[in-house]
GROMACS .gro file of N, CA and C in nm:
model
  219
    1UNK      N    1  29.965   4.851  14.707
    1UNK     CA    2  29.969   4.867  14.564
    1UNK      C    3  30.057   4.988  14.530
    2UNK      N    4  30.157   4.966  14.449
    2UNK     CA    5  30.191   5.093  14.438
    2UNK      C    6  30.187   5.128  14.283
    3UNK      N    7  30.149   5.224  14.275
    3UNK     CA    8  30.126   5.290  14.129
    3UNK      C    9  30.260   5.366  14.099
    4UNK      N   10  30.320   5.345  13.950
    4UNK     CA   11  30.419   5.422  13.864
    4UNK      C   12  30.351   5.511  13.760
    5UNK      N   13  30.421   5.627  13.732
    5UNK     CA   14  30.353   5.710  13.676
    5UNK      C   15  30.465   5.757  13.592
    6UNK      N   16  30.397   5.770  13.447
    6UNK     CA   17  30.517   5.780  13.339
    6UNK      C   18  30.537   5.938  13.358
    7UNK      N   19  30.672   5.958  13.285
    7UNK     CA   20  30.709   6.107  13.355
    7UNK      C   21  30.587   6.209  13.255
    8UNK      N   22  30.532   6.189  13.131
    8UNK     CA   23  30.428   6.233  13.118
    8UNK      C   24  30.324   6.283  13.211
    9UNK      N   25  30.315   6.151  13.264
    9UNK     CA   26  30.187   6.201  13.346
    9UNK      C   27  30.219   6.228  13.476
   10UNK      N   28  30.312   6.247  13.527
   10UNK     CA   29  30.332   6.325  13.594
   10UNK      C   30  30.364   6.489  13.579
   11UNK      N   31  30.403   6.535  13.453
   11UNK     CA   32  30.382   6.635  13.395
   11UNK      C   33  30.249   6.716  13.410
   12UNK      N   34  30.137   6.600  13.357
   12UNK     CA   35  30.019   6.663  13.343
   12UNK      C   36  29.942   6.671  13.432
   13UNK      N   37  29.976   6.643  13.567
   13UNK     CA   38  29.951   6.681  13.700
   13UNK      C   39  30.023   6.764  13.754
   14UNK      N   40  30.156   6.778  13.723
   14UNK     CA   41  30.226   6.917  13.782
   14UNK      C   42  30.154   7.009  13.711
   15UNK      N   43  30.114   7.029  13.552
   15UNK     CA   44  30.040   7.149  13.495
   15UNK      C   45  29.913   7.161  13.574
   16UNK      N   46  29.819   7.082  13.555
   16UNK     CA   47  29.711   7.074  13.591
   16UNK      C   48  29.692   7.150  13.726
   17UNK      N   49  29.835   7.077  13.854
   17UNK     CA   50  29.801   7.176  13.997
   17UNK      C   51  29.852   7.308  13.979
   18UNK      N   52  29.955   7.329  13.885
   18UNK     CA   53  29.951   7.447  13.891
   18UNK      C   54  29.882   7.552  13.816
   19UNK      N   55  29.814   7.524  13.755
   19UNK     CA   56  29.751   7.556  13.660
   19UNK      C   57  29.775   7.612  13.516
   20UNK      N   58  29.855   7.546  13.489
   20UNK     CA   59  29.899   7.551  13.301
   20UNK      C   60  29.852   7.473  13.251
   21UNK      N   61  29.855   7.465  13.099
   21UNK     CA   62  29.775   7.425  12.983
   21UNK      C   63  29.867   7.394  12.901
   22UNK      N   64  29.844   7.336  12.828
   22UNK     CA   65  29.945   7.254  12.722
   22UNK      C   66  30.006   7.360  12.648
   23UNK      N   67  29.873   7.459  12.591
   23UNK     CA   68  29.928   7.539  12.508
   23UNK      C   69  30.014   7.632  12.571
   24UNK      N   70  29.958   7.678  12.709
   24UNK     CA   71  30.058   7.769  12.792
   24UNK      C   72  30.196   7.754  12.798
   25UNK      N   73  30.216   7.688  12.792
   25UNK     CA   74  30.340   7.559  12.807
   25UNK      C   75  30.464   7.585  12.703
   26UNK      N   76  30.332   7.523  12.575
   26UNK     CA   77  30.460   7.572  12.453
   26UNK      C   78  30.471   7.680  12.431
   27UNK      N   79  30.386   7.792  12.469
   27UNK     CA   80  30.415   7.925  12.421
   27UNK      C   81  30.561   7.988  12.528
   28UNK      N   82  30.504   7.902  12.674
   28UNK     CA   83  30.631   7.975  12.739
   28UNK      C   84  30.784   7.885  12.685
   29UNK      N   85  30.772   7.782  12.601
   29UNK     CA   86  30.942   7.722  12.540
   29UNK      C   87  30.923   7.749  12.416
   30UNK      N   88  30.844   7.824  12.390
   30UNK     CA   89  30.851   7.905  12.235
   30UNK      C   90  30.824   7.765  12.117
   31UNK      N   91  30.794   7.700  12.118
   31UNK     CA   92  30.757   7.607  12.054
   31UNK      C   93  30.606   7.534  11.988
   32UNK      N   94  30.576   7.472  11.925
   32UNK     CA   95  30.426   7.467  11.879
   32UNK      C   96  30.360   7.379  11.987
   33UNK      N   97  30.205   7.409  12.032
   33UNK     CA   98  30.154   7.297  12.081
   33UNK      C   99  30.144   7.136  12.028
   34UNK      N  100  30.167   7.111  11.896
   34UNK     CA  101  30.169   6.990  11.849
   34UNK      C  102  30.297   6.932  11.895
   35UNK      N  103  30.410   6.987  11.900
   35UNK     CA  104  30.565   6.942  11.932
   35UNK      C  105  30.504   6.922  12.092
   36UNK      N  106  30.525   6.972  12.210
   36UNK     CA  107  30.438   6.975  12.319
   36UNK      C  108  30.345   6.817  12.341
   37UNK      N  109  30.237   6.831  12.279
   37UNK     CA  110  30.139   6.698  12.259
   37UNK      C  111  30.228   6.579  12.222
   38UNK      N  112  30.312   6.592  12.097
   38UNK     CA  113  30.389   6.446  12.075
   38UNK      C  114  30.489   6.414  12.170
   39UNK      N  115  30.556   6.526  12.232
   39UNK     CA  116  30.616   6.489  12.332
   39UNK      C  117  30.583   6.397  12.448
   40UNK      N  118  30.422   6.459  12.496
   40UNK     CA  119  30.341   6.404  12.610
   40UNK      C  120  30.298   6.240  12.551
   41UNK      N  121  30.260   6.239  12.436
   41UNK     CA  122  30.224   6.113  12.394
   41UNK      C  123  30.296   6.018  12.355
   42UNK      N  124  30.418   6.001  12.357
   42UNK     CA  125  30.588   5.939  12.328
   42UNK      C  126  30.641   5.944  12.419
   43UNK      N  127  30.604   6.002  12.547
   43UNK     CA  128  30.676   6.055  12.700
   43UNK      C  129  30.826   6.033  12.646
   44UNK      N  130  30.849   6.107  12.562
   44UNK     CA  131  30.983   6.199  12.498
   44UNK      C  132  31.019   6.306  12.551
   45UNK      N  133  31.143   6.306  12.682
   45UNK     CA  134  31.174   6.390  12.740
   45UNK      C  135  31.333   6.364  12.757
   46UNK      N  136  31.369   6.521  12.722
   46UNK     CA  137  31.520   6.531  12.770
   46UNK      C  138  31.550   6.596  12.945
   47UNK      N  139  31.675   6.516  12.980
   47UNK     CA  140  31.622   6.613  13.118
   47UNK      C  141  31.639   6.764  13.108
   48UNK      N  142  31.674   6.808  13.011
   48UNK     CA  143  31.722   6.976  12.976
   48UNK      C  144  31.553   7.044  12.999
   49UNK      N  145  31.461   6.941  12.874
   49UNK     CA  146  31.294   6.990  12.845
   49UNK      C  147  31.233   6.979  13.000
   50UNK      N  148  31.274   6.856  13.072
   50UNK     CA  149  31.226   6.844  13.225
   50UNK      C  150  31.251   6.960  13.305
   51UNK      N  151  31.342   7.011  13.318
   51UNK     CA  152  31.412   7.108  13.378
   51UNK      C  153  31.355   7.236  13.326
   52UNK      N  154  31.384   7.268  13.214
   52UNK     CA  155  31.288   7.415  13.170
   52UNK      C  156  31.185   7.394  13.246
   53UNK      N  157  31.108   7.319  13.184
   53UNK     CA  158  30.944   7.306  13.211
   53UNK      C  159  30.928   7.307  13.333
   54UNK      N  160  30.982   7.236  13.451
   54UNK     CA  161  30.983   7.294  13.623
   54UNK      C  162  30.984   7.431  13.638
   55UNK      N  163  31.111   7.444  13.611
   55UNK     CA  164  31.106   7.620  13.585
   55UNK      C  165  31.015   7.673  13.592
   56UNK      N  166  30.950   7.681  13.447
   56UNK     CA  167  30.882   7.770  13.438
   56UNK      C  168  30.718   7.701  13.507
   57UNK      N  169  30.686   7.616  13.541
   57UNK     CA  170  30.536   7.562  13.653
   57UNK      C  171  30.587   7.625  13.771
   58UNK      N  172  30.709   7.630  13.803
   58UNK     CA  173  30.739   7.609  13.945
   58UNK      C  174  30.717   7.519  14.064
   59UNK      N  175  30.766   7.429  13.977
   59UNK     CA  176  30.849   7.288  14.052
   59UNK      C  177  30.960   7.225  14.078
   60UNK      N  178  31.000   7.156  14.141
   60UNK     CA  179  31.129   7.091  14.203
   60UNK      C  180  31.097   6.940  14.121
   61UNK      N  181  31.233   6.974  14.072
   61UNK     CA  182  31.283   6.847  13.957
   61UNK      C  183  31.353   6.716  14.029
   62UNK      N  184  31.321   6.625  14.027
   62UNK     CA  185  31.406   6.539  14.136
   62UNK      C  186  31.391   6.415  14.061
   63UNK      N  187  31.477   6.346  14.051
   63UNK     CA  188  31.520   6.254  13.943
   63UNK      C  189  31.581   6.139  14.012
   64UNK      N  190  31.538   6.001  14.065
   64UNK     CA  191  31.563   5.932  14.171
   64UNK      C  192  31.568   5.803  14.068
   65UNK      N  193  31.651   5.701  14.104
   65UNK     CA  194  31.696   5.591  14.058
   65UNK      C  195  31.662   5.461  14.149
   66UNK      N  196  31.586   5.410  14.158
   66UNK     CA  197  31.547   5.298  14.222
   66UNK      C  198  31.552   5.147  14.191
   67UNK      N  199  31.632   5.069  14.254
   67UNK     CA  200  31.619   4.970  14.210
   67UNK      C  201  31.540   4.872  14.260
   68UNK      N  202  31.489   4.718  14.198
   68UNK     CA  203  31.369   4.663  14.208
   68UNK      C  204  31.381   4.564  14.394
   69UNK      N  205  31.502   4.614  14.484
   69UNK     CA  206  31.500   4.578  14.599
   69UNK      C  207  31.476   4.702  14.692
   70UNK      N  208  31.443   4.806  14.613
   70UNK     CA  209  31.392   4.940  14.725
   70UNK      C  210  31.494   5.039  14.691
   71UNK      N  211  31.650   4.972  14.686
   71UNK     CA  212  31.762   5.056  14.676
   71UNK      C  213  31.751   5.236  14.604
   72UNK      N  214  31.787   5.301  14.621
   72UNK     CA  215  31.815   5.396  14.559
   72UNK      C  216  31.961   5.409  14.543
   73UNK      N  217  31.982   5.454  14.430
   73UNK     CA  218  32.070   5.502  14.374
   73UNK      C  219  32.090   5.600  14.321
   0.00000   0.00000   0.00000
């Protein structure tokens, strides 16, 4: 079985292990927690917002293209 995970929620498991909080989050991109939340709930992401946000959790951003025969690209 393999499970996909929207880049949301994979977000909210990178916070979660590292231990940030939503609000932590927007305060460190200077922004409101509601902007933050609609983001997570629209999984509305630029890779610029992906990239900060590693940053500052301290994670490795890796952005892989797969196609539906295994391929990567």
């Amino acid at each position: 079985m393999i499970i996909i995970y929207t880049t949301s929620e994979k977000l909210e498991i990178a916070l979660k292990r590292q231990g940030y909080t939503k609000k932590v989050l927007a305060d460190r991109l200077n922004t409101s927690q509601a902007n933050i939340s609609k983001k997570f709930k629209f999984d509305d992401w630029r890779e610029s917002d992906l990239k900060e946000i590693c940053k500052i959790i301290g994670v490795e951003l890796d952005i892989v293209l797969k196609l539906e025969d295994g391929t990567i690209i």
